[in-house]
Amino acid sequence: MRRAIELAARGLGHTSPNPVVGCVVLDAAGRTAGEGWHRRAGGPHAEIHALRAAGERARGGTAVVTLEPCDHTGRTGPCAQALIDAGIARVVYAVSDPNPTATGGALTLAEAGIDVEGGLLADEAAAGNEAWLTAVLRGRPFVLWKYAATLDGRIAAADGTSRWISSPESRADAHRLRAAADAVIVGSGTARADDPQLGVRIAGLADDEITPPLRVVVDSGADAVKPGARVLDGTAPTLIAVAEDADAGHLEGLAPIVRLPRAPQGRGLSLPALLQALYDRDVRSVLLEGGPTLAGAFLAAGAVDKVVGYLAPALLGAGPAVLGDAGITTITQALRLDVTDTARLGPDLRITAVPVRTARPEEN
């Protein structure tokens, strides 16, 4: 199963709106006969790749898969039936499929006389599929907030300069997060100050080996993105979110525009509406890179599922803080986090944490 989980990870950034799935087929003697993973949406599922690799050796064998085999026909046929047709005698899966249109594969397999076992390394497999599981269960994209700051919580100096707070190692790791996301979001402040390109660069991979995320600029007043902005360079899809009443005529033809209602308190756009618009565009995972104002709004809306902070061993003393107003006025309202991982990246410390109030996706 751990090998299947490793295989599933190869699909990150390529399979949305489908999950990442890995499969290992063992022959009747318990030897590996075939391996596979879901490589792209609309393509064969992991079980199909593994069964093709195994051939006749699959008959009487075991399929080990990270997600319950599907039992429906979409752009591909049901994997449960493919396993039955291949003569598989036993299926072991990690996580039950929560998608109501695809679930039921375990029952179909059992009714066909196949020995079925679920729950093996479920937590590890679910962690690798956290974005898709969250999107299915909550009906909105999974949101990961990423930031880089000094040890005293500053994202720029008093004069606004910020390049580079984090190390090359941290910046390379951040590009890995971008590559795994369906969309990356910044706000109007970041668009004005940094003119970010929001592309993905990973050493050793050519551009055609990377599926670039949708670049989303939350530009409520339609006044931050100008002709010639780097997010309009054509290297990746771009979406500009503006208020319903904004004058956005100058943006027509530059990039697709989505008009959204303003937030009830007047703080930018309605984030539930933004996330719904992205979900409707098959976005299942979001990397939030916006500045402190947008990050504060997402936290205030309870729409942050994971936080990754890159802390550089430097002090600035003044300058913008990493987080703006999140609707927290007293210490008892502090959003407590559960640290799930720490790592050294060059001189920096990367901290990964999830809100304590947020249950794991498979437990909701």
Short mmCIF file of C-alpha atoms in Angstrom, two decimals:
data_model
loop_
_atom_site.label_atom_id
_atom_site.label_comp_id
_atom_site.label_asym_id
_atom_site.label_seq_id
_atom_site.Cartn_x
_atom_site.Cartn_y
_atom_site.Cartn_z
CA MET A 1 0.00 0.00 0.00
CA ARG A 2 2.83 2.43 0.72
CA ARG A 3 4.08 1.82 -2.82
CA ALA A 4 0.58 2.55 -4.13
CA ILE A 5 0.55 5.81 -2.13
CA GLU A 6 3.91 6.75 -3.67
CA LEU A 7 2.53 6.06 -7.14
CA ALA A 8 -0.59 8.14 -6.46
CA ALA A 9 1.55 11.18 -5.63
CA ARG A 10 2.89 11.20 -9.19
CA GLY A 11 -0.50 12.40 -10.35
CA LEU A 12 -0.58 15.52 -8.17
CA GLY A 13 -1.35 18.56 -10.28
CA HIS A 14 -2.56 16.53 -13.27
CA THR A 15 -5.78 14.71 -12.35
CA SER A 16 -8.22 17.38 -11.15
CA PRO A 17 -11.17 17.29 -10.75
CA ASN A 18 -10.44 13.61 -10.13
CA PRO A 19 -8.48 12.22 -7.18
CA VAL A 20 -4.90 10.97 -7.26
CA VAL A 21 -4.90 7.18 -7.06
CA GLY A 22 -2.19 4.53 -7.09
CA CYS A 23 -2.53 0.77 -7.59
CA VAL A 24 -0.26 -2.26 -7.30
CA VAL A 25 -1.37 -5.63 -8.65
CA LEU A 26 0.17 -8.73 -7.10
CA ASP A 27 0.07 -12.13 -8.76
CA ALA A 28 -1.32 -15.22 -7.03
CA ALA A 29 2.06 -15.79 -5.38
CA GLY A 30 2.17 -12.24 -3.94
CA ARG A 31 4.76 -10.88 -6.36
CA THR A 32 4.35 -7.47 -7.97
CA ALA A 33 2.85 -7.98 -11.42
CA GLY A 34 1.83 -4.44 -12.37
CA GLU A 35 1.75 -0.87 -11.13
CA GLY A 36 -0.20 2.19 -12.17
CA TRP A 37 -1.46 5.59 -11.17
CA HIS A 38 -4.10 7.99 -12.42
CA ARG A 39 -2.12 10.23 -14.74
CA ARG A 40 -4.66 12.74 -16.03
CA ALA A 41 -8.36 13.51 -15.85
CA GLY A 42 -10.24 11.64 -18.55
CA GLY A 43 -7.52 9.04 -18.89
CA PRO A 44 -7.41 5.46 -17.60
CA HIS A 45 -7.62 5.07 -13.84
CA ALA A 46 -4.81 3.63 -11.74
CA GLU A 47 -6.35 0.14 -11.68
CA ILE A 48 -6.50 0.01 -15.47
CA HIS A 49 -2.84 0.93 -15.87
CA ALA A 50 -1.84 -1.67 -13.28
CA LEU A 51 -4.02 -4.40 -14.81
CA ARG A 52 -2.61 -3.71 -18.27
CA ALA A 53 0.92 -3.98 -16.91
CA ALA A 54 0.08 -7.23 -15.09
CA GLY A 55 -1.70 -8.93 -17.98
CA GLU A 56 -2.66 -12.55 -17.29
CA ARG A 57 -0.61 -12.51 -14.09
CA ALA A 58 -3.46 -10.54 -12.49
CA ARG A 59 -5.75 -13.60 -12.53
CA GLY A 60 -6.08 -14.97 -9.02
CA GLY A 61 -4.03 -12.07 -7.65
CA THR A 62 -4.54 -9.05 -5.40
CA ALA A 63 -5.12 -5.41 -6.27
CA VAL A 64 -3.87 -2.91 -3.70
CA VAL A 65 -5.32 0.54 -4.35
CA THR A 66 -5.34 3.82 -2.43
CA LEU A 67 -9.02 4.61 -3.09
CA GLU A 68 -12.06 2.33 -3.27
CA PRO A 69 -12.43 1.29 -6.93
CA CYS A 70 -15.12 3.30 -8.67
CA ASP A 71 -18.42 1.75 -9.70
CA HIS A 72 -19.66 4.18 -12.31
CA THR A 73 -19.14 5.02 -15.95
CA GLY A 74 -17.92 8.53 -16.69
CA ARG A 75 -15.23 9.35 -19.20
CA THR A 76 -13.88 5.87 -18.37
CA GLY A 77 -15.56 2.62 -17.37
CA PRO A 78 -16.01 1.31 -13.81
CA CYS A 79 -12.79 0.02 -12.27
CA ALA A 80 -14.70 -2.48 -10.12
CA GLN A 81 -15.89 -4.28 -13.25
CA ALA A 82 -12.41 -4.18 -14.78
CA LEU A 83 -11.00 -5.90 -11.69
CA ILE A 84 -13.72 -8.54 -11.88
CA ASP A 85 -13.07 -9.13 -15.58
CA ALA A 86 -9.33 -9.48 -14.93
CA GLY A 87 -9.95 -12.33 -12.46
CA ILE A 88 -8.65 -10.51 -9.40
CA ALA A 89 -9.29 -12.60 -6.27
CA ARG A 90 -8.70 -9.96 -3.59
CA VAL A 91 -8.87 -6.16 -3.40
CA VAL A 92 -7.35 -4.11 -0.59
CA TYR A 93 -8.05 -0.37 -0.58
CA ALA A 94 -7.17 2.45 1.80
CA VAL A 95 -9.93 5.09 1.67
CA SER A 96 -13.63 4.65 0.92
CA ASP A 97 -14.82 6.79 -1.99
CA PRO A 98 -17.07 9.57 -0.60
CA ASN A 99 -18.22 10.66 -4.05
CA PRO A 100 -21.89 9.58 -4.27
CA THR A 101 -21.64 9.09 -8.04
CA ALA A 102 -18.64 6.76 -7.83
CA THR A 103 -18.97 4.90 -4.54
CA GLY A 104 -20.18 1.28 -4.28
CA GLY A 105 -17.21 -0.43 -5.86
CA ALA A 106 -16.44 -2.46 -2.74
CA LEU A 107 -19.97 -3.87 -2.64
CA THR A 108 -19.90 -4.74 -6.34
CA LEU A 109 -16.59 -6.55 -5.89
CA ALA A 110 -17.85 -8.46 -2.85
CA GLU A 111 -21.03 -9.50 -4.66
CA ALA A 112 -18.81 -10.91 -7.43
CA GLY A 113 -17.10 -13.16 -4.88
CA ILE A 114 -13.94 -11.10 -4.49
CA ASP A 115 -12.39 -10.79 -1.02
CA VAL A 116 -12.45 -7.07 -0.16
CA GLU A 117 -10.68 -5.24 2.66
CA GLY A 118 -10.78 -1.49 3.27
CA GLY A 119 -9.00 0.93 5.59
CA LEU A 120 -5.36 -0.15 5.17
CA LEU A 121 -3.12 2.90 5.79
CA ALA A 122 -6.21 5.06 5.39
CA ASP A 123 -4.71 8.11 7.11
CA GLU A 124 -1.59 8.09 4.92
CA ALA A 125 -3.59 7.68 1.75
CA ALA A 126 -6.11 10.35 2.76
CA ALA A 127 -3.29 12.82 3.46
CA GLY A 128 -2.09 12.42 -0.10
CA ASN A 129 -5.61 13.05 -1.39
CA GLU A 130 -6.59 15.77 1.09
CA ALA A 131 -7.49 18.35 -1.54
CA TRP A 132 -9.87 16.12 -3.46
CA LEU A 133 -11.44 14.67 -0.31
CA THR A 134 -12.02 18.14 1.12
CA ALA A 135 -13.56 19.36 -2.12
CA VAL A 136 -15.95 16.39 -2.32
CA LEU A 137 -17.04 16.62 1.30
CA ARG A 138 -17.31 20.41 1.60
CA GLY A 139 -18.38 21.33 -1.90
CA ARG A 140 -15.60 23.89 -2.29
CA PRO A 141 -11.91 23.83 -3.19
CA PHE A 142 -9.30 22.89 -0.60
CA VAL A 143 -7.38 26.05 0.38
CA LEU A 144 -3.71 26.05 1.36
CA TRP A 145 -2.33 29.40 2.53
CA LYS A 146 1.38 29.80 1.81
CA TYR A 147 3.54 32.67 3.01
CA ALA A 148 7.17 33.58 3.61
CA ALA A 149 8.16 35.83 6.50
CA THR A 150 10.94 36.83 8.81
CA LEU A 151 11.05 35.49 12.36
CA ASP A 152 9.29 38.63 13.54
CA GLY A 153 6.44 38.04 11.09
CA ARG A 154 7.26 40.63 8.41
CA ILE A 155 6.71 39.97 4.71
CA ALA A 156 8.54 43.08 3.53
CA ALA A 157 10.71 45.88 4.87
CA ALA A 158 9.39 49.30 5.79
CA ASP A 159 10.17 50.57 2.28
CA GLY A 160 8.21 47.71 0.72
CA THR A 161 11.17 45.68 -0.53
CA SER A 162 10.71 41.92 -0.07
CA ARG A 163 13.08 40.12 -2.46
CA TRP A 164 14.23 37.89 -1.13
CA ILE A 165 13.05 37.12 2.38
CA SER A 166 13.12 33.36 1.88
CA SER A 167 15.95 31.20 0.58
CA PRO A 168 16.27 29.64 -2.90
CA GLU A 169 15.43 26.30 -1.30
CA SER A 170 12.17 27.67 0.12
CA ARG A 171 11.23 29.31 -3.16
CA ALA A 172 11.83 26.06 -5.01
CA ASP A 173 9.60 24.26 -2.52
CA ALA A 174 6.89 26.88 -3.01
CA HIS A 175 6.93 26.15 -6.74
CA ARG A 176 6.25 22.52 -5.86
CA LEU A 177 3.12 23.67 -4.02
CA ARG A 178 2.07 25.68 -7.06
CA ALA A 179 2.55 22.70 -9.35
CA ALA A 180 0.26 20.57 -7.17
CA ALA A 181 -2.53 23.18 -7.04
CA ASP A 182 -5.34 23.72 -9.53
CA ALA A 183 -5.32 27.46 -8.95
CA VAL A 184 -3.12 30.08 -7.27
CA ILE A 185 -4.79 33.21 -5.87
CA VAL A 186 -3.41 36.66 -5.17
CA GLY A 187 -5.12 39.89 -4.25
CA SER A 188 -5.03 43.35 -5.76
CA GLY A 189 -2.35 44.53 -3.33
CA THR A 190 0.05 41.81 -4.41
CA ALA A 191 -0.80 42.41 -8.06
CA ARG A 192 0.07 46.10 -7.71
CA ALA A 193 3.18 45.74 -5.57
CA ASP A 194 4.84 42.69 -7.12
CA ASP A 195 3.31 42.20 -10.59
CA PRO A 196 3.68 38.42 -10.05
CA GLN A 197 3.83 36.00 -12.95
CA LEU A 198 2.61 33.06 -10.81
CA GLY A 199 4.16 30.45 -13.06
CA VAL A 200 5.75 27.15 -12.05
CA ARG A 201 9.44 26.43 -12.36
CA ILE A 202 10.78 23.10 -11.14
CA ALA A 203 14.40 22.10 -11.72
CA GLY A 204 14.71 19.09 -13.98
CA LEU A 205 11.22 19.41 -15.47
CA ALA A 206 10.43 20.96 -18.84
CA ASP A 207 7.44 23.27 -19.20
CA ASP A 208 5.46 20.59 -21.04
CA GLU A 209 5.86 18.27 -18.06
CA ILE A 210 4.08 20.73 -15.75
CA THR A 211 0.39 21.52 -15.73
CA PRO A 212 0.32 25.23 -14.80
CA PRO A 213 -2.34 26.26 -12.29
CA LEU A 214 -5.09 28.74 -13.07
CA ARG A 215 -3.83 32.19 -12.05
CA VAL A 216 -6.54 34.07 -10.16
CA VAL A 217 -6.34 37.75 -9.26
CA VAL A 218 -8.95 39.05 -6.81
CA ASP A 219 -9.28 42.59 -8.13
CA SER A 220 -12.53 43.89 -6.62
CA GLY A 221 -12.33 47.35 -8.16
CA ALA A 222 -10.87 46.14 -11.47
CA ASP A 223 -8.01 48.60 -11.09
CA ALA A 224 -4.98 46.46 -10.18
CA VAL A 225 -4.44 44.38 -13.33
CA LYS A 226 -3.20 46.51 -16.21
CA PRO A 227 -2.38 45.64 -19.82
CA GLY A 228 1.10 44.14 -19.86
CA ALA A 229 0.79 42.60 -16.39
CA ARG A 230 2.82 39.42 -16.08
CA VAL A 231 -0.25 37.31 -15.25
CA LEU A 232 -1.46 38.14 -18.76
CA ASP A 233 1.63 36.72 -20.48
CA GLY A 234 -0.25 33.73 -21.95
CA THR A 235 1.94 31.08 -20.35
CA ALA A 236 -0.93 29.84 -18.16
CA PRO A 237 -4.67 30.45 -17.88
CA THR A 238 -5.72 33.52 -15.92
CA LEU A 239 -9.00 34.56 -14.28
CA ILE A 240 -9.71 38.02 -12.90
CA ALA A 241 -12.38 38.26 -10.20
CA VAL A 242 -14.06 41.66 -9.97
CA ALA A 243 -17.07 43.08 -8.18
CA GLU A 244 -20.42 42.99 -9.93
CA ASP A 245 -20.54 46.79 -10.01
CA ALA A 246 -16.92 47.34 -11.06
CA ASP A 247 -16.04 49.08 -14.32
CA ALA A 248 -13.99 46.33 -15.98
CA GLY A 249 -14.38 47.27 -19.62
CA HIS A 250 -10.63 47.80 -20.00
CA LEU A 251 -10.05 44.14 -19.04
CA GLU A 252 -12.24 42.72 -21.78
CA GLY A 253 -10.17 40.57 -24.09
CA LEU A 254 -7.17 40.49 -21.74
CA ALA A 255 -8.33 37.53 -19.65
CA PRO A 256 -11.58 35.84 -18.61
CA ILE A 257 -13.45 37.83 -15.98
CA VAL A 258 -15.83 36.59 -13.30
CA ARG A 259 -18.11 39.09 -11.61
CA LEU A 260 -18.92 38.36 -7.99
CA PRO A 261 -20.91 40.03 -5.21
CA ARG A 262 -19.04 42.11 -2.71
CA ALA A 263 -18.52 40.75 0.79
CA PRO A 264 -21.32 41.68 3.21
CA GLN A 265 -18.99 43.78 5.36
CA GLY A 266 -17.48 45.48 2.32
CA ARG A 267 -14.15 43.68 2.61
CA GLY A 268 -13.49 42.83 -0.99
CA LEU A 269 -15.45 40.09 -2.72
CA SER A 270 -17.62 37.35 -1.29
CA LEU A 271 -15.18 34.49 -0.74
CA PRO A 272 -17.86 31.78 -0.74
CA ALA A 273 -18.93 33.07 -4.15
CA LEU A 274 -15.32 33.08 -5.35
CA LEU A 275 -14.74 29.53 -4.17
CA GLN A 276 -18.00 28.40 -5.75
CA ALA A 277 -17.02 30.00 -9.05
CA LEU A 278 -13.70 28.17 -8.95
CA TYR A 279 -15.35 24.88 -7.98
CA ASP A 280 -17.69 25.26 -10.95
CA ARG A 281 -14.54 25.53 -13.10
CA ASP A 282 -13.31 22.14 -11.78
CA VAL A 283 -10.84 23.74 -9.37
CA ARG A 284 -10.46 21.41 -6.40
CA SER A 285 -7.32 22.82 -4.76
CA VAL A 286 -6.22 26.42 -4.26
CA LEU A 287 -2.86 27.85 -3.25
CA LEU A 288 -3.51 31.18 -1.55
CA GLU A 289 -0.51 33.47 -2.09
CA GLY A 290 -2.29 36.77 -1.64
CA GLY A 291 -1.03 39.36 0.79
CA PRO A 292 -2.08 39.94 4.41
CA THR A 293 -5.47 41.48 3.58
CA LEU A 294 -6.66 38.57 1.43
CA ALA A 295 -5.21 36.01 3.84
CA GLY A 296 -7.05 37.67 6.72
CA ALA A 297 -10.31 37.58 4.77
CA PHE A 298 -9.94 33.88 4.00
CA LEU A 299 -9.20 33.10 7.65
CA ALA A 300 -12.12 35.21 8.82
CA ALA A 301 -14.35 33.24 6.46
CA GLY A 302 -13.09 29.91 7.85
CA ALA A 303 -11.84 29.00 4.39
CA VAL A 304 -8.23 27.98 5.12
CA ASP A 305 -7.60 24.24 5.40
CA LYS A 306 -3.81 24.20 5.72
CA VAL A 307 -1.02 26.70 6.35
CA VAL A 308 2.56 26.44 5.09
CA GLY A 309 4.89 29.11 6.44
CA TYR A 310 8.51 29.62 5.40
CA LEU A 311 10.30 31.41 8.25
CA ALA A 312 13.60 33.07 7.40
CA PRO A 313 16.17 33.68 10.18
CA ALA A 314 16.01 37.45 9.78
CA LEU A 315 14.47 40.40 11.63
CA LEU A 316 13.03 43.57 10.13
CA GLY A 317 11.26 45.23 13.05
CA ALA A 318 8.97 47.24 10.78
CA GLY A 319 7.06 46.60 7.60
CA PRO A 320 3.81 44.82 6.73
CA ALA A 321 2.85 41.87 8.89
CA VAL A 322 2.17 38.46 7.40
CA LEU A 323 -1.53 38.54 8.34
CA GLY A 324 -4.07 41.34 8.24
CA ASP A 325 -7.40 41.63 9.99
CA ALA A 326 -8.89 38.14 10.38
CA GLY A 327 -11.81 39.20 12.56
CA ILE A 328 -9.97 38.24 15.75
CA THR A 329 -10.25 40.82 18.53
CA THR A 330 -9.24 38.92 21.66
CA ILE A 331 -6.86 36.11 22.56
CA THR A 332 -9.68 33.64 23.17
CA GLN A 333 -10.62 33.93 19.50
CA ALA A 334 -7.14 32.98 18.30
CA LEU A 335 -7.19 30.35 15.59
CA ARG A 336 -5.12 27.54 17.07
CA LEU A 337 -3.13 25.35 14.72
CA ASP A 338 -1.90 21.79 14.90
CA VAL A 339 1.66 21.56 13.54
CA THR A 340 1.85 18.50 11.31
CA ASP A 341 5.38 18.92 9.93
CA THR A 342 8.55 20.95 10.29
CA ALA A 343 11.54 20.92 7.96
CA ARG A 344 14.75 22.85 7.32
CA LEU A 345 15.07 24.27 3.81
CA GLY A 346 18.47 25.85 3.52
CA PRO A 347 18.58 28.40 6.35
CA ASP A 348 14.79 28.58 6.60
CA LEU A 349 12.28 26.66 8.65
CA ARG A 350 9.14 25.40 6.93
CA ILE A 351 6.16 24.85 9.23
CA THR A 352 3.04 23.03 8.06
CA ALA A 353 -0.09 23.27 10.21
CA VAL A 354 -3.84 22.80 10.06
CA PRO A 355 -6.53 24.64 12.03
CA VAL A 356 -7.41 22.65 15.14
CA ARG A 357 -11.11 23.15 14.47
CA THR A 358 -10.76 21.55 11.02
CA ALA A 359 -11.27 17.80 11.10
CA ARG A 360 -9.47 15.59 8.64
CA PRO A 361 -11.40 15.44 5.37
CA GLU A 362 -12.37 11.78 5.72
CA GLU A 363 -13.81 12.44 9.20
CA ASN A 364 -16.28 15.16 8.16
#
